[in-house]
Amino acid sequence: QTIESFNSEIRHALVDPLSDELSRQWKSFRPQAAWNLIFDDQARLAIEMHGETRPYSSLSAGEKTVAFVLLRMALAIAFTSRDFILLDEPLEHLDPRTRRVLVSSLHHAVELGSIGQVIVSTYEEAMVRRLQQDGRTHAVYLPPS
C-alpha cells in the first residue's frame, strides 16, 4: 500500500465526512453566504467560493472564531458518540451581532437535533441574563468570588 492510497483512505474516511459536517454547520450559520468552509487538498481549513479556494487566513477575526466553534461542533458530531459539546468562552472576541448569531446558531443546532446540548462558559453576565429570559435555554450565572 502506498502513502498516496493511505492518504486517500484517510481523506475518504475522516476528512470528507468532517468537511461535509462543517459545511452543513456553516450553511446553517450563514445560509446566505456566497462561500463555504471546507478542507483543502492538504486537509487544512479553507474557504471556497465559486470553485476558488482561499486560506483560512482570509477570514475576519470574528469569522475565524465562528469557524473554530463550528469546527469543534462538527468534530463532536462526526467523531464522537457524545451528545454534547463544551465551549470555553467562544464569544469573547466577537462583536455583539456575531455573538447573537452564533448563540442563535447553537440553539438551532440543538433544536434540529444535530447535537443534544451545548455547554458554553462566558464571562458576559448580560448574555447569561438574556439567555435566562429566553425560555429555550438553561443558563446559570456564577458571579466571580
CSV table of C-alpha atoms in Angstrom, one decimal, residues 11-139:
chain,number,residue,atom,x,y,z
A,11,ARG,CA,-9.4,11.6,3.3
A,12,HIS,CA,-12.4,9.5,2.4
A,13,ALA,CA,-13.0,8.0,5.9
A,14,LEU,CA,-12.2,11.0,8.1
A,15,VAL,CA,-11.7,14.3,6.3
A,16,ASP,CA,-14.5,14.2,3.8
A,17,PRO,CA,-17.2,13.4,6.4
A,18,LEU,CA,-15.8,16.1,8.7
A,19,SER,CA,-15.8,18.6,5.8
A,20,ASP,CA,-19.4,17.7,4.9
A,21,GLU,CA,-20.5,18.3,8.5
A,22,LEU,CA,-18.6,21.5,8.8
A,23,SER,CA,-20.1,22.7,5.5
A,24,ARG,CA,-23.6,21.9,6.8
A,25,GLN,CA,-22.9,23.7,10.1
A,26,TRP,CA,-21.6,26.8,8.2
A,27,LYS,CA,-24.6,26.9,5.9
A,28,SER,CA,-26.9,26.7,8.9
A,29,PHE,CA,-24.9,29.6,10.5
A,30,ARG,CA,-24.7,31.7,7.3
A,31,PRO,CA,-27.3,30.4,4.8
A,32,GLN,CA,-27.0,33.4,2.5
A,33,ALA,CA,-23.1,33.3,2.4
A,34,ALA,CA,-21.6,33.1,-1.1
A,35,TRP,CA,-18.8,31.0,0.3
A,36,ASN,CA,-18.4,27.9,2.3
A,37,LEU,CA,-16.0,26.4,4.9
A,38,ILE,CA,-14.1,23.4,3.5
A,39,PHE,CA,-10.9,21.4,3.9
A,40,ASP,CA,-8.4,22.0,1.1
A,41,ASP,CA,-6.4,19.2,-0.6
A,42,GLN,CA,-3.9,19.2,2.4
A,43,ALA,CA,-6.9,18.9,4.8
A,44,ARG,CA,-6.4,22.4,6.1
A,45,LEU,CA,-9.4,24.6,6.9
A,46,ALA,CA,-10.2,26.9,4.0
A,47,ILE,CA,-13.0,28.8,2.3
A,48,GLU,CA,-14.4,28.1,-1.1
A,49,MET,CA,-16.3,30.5,-3.3
A,50,HIS,CA,-17.4,29.7,-6.9
A,51,GLY,CA,-14.8,26.9,-7.1
A,52,GLU,CA,-11.9,29.0,-5.8
A,53,THR,CA,-10.3,28.0,-2.6
A,54,ARG,CA,-8.8,30.6,-0.2
A,55,PRO,CA,-6.9,30.0,3.0
A,56,TYR,CA,-8.4,30.2,6.5
A,57,SER,CA,-6.4,33.4,7.0
A,58,SER,CA,-8.7,35.2,4.5
A,59,LEU,CA,-11.5,35.2,7.2
A,60,SER,CA,-12.0,38.1,9.5
A,61,ALA,CA,-11.2,37.6,13.2
A,62,GLY,CA,-14.9,37.0,14.1
A,63,GLU,CA,-15.4,34.6,11.2
A,64,LYS,CA,-12.3,32.7,12.3
A,65,THR,CA,-13.8,32.4,15.8
A,66,VAL,CA,-17.1,31.2,14.4
A,67,ALA,CA,-15.4,28.8,12.1
A,68,PHE,CA,-13.4,27.3,15.0
A,69,VAL,CA,-16.6,26.9,17.1
A,70,LEU,CA,-18.4,25.2,14.2
A,71,LEU,CA,-15.3,23.0,13.6
A,72,ARG,CA,-15.4,21.8,17.2
A,73,MET,CA,-19.1,21.1,16.8
A,74,ALA,CA,-18.6,19.2,13.6
A,75,LEU,CA,-15.7,17.2,15.2
A,76,ALA,CA,-18.0,16.3,18.1
A,77,ILE,CA,-20.9,15.3,15.8
A,78,ALA,CA,-18.7,13.4,13.3
A,79,PHE,CA,-16.3,11.5,15.6
A,80,THR,CA,-17.9,11.0,19.0
A,81,SER,CA,-20.9,9.3,20.4
A,82,ARG,CA,-21.4,12.0,22.9
A,83,ASP,CA,-24.4,14.2,22.6
A,84,PHE,CA,-22.9,17.5,23.9
A,85,ILE,CA,-20.1,19.9,23.3
A,86,LEU,CA,-18.3,22.2,25.8
A,87,LEU,CA,-17.1,25.6,24.5
A,88,ASP,CA,-15.0,27.7,26.8
A,89,GLU,CA,-15.5,31.4,26.2
A,90,PRO,CA,-16.2,31.2,22.5
A,91,LEU,CA,-17.9,34.6,22.3
A,92,GLU,CA,-15.2,36.9,23.8
A,93,HIS,CA,-13.7,38.2,20.6
A,94,LEU,CA,-16.9,38.6,18.7
A,95,ASP,CA,-18.9,41.7,18.0
A,96,PRO,CA,-22.4,41.9,19.5
A,97,ARG,CA,-24.2,40.9,16.3
A,98,THR,CA,-21.9,37.9,15.6
A,99,ARG,CA,-22.4,36.8,19.3
A,100,ARG,CA,-26.1,36.8,18.9
A,101,VAL,CA,-26.0,35.0,15.5
A,102,LEU,CA,-23.6,32.4,16.9
A,103,VAL,CA,-25.7,31.7,20.0
A,104,SER,CA,-28.8,31.5,17.8
A,105,SER,CA,-27.0,29.0,15.5
A,106,LEU,CA,-26.0,26.9,18.6
A,107,HIS,CA,-29.7,27.0,19.7
A,108,HIS,CA,-30.7,26.0,16.2
A,109,ALA,CA,-28.3,23.0,16.1
A,110,VAL,CA,-29.8,21.7,19.4
A,111,GLU,CA,-33.4,22.3,18.1
A,112,LEU,CA,-32.6,20.4,14.9
A,113,GLY,CA,-31.2,17.5,17.0
A,114,SER,CA,-27.7,17.9,15.5
A,115,ILE,CA,-26.4,17.8,19.0
A,116,GLY,CA,-28.2,17.3,22.3
A,117,GLN,CA,-26.6,20.0,24.4
A,118,VAL,CA,-24.1,22.9,24.0
A,119,ILE,CA,-22.4,24.0,27.2
A,120,VAL,CA,-20.9,27.4,27.0
A,121,SER,CA,-18.8,29.3,29.6
A,122,THR,CA,-18.7,33.0,29.3
A,123,TYR,CA,-17.8,36.0,31.5
A,124,GLU,CA,-20.6,38.1,29.9
A,125,GLU,CA,-23.3,38.4,32.6
A,126,ALA,CA,-25.6,40.4,30.3
A,127,MET,CA,-25.7,37.5,27.8
A,128,VAL,CA,-26.4,35.0,30.5
A,129,ARG,CA,-29.3,37.2,31.8
A,130,ARG,CA,-30.7,37.4,28.3
A,131,LEU,CA,-30.5,33.6,27.9
A,132,GLN,CA,-32.2,33.1,31.2
A,133,GLN,CA,-35.2,35.1,29.9
A,134,ASP,CA,-35.1,33.3,26.5
A,135,GLY,CA,-37.0,30.2,27.6
A,136,ARG,CA,-35.2,27.9,25.1
A,137,THR,CA,-32.1,27.6,27.2
A,138,HIS,CA,-30.9,26.9,30.7
A,139,ALA,CA,-28.4,29.5,31.8
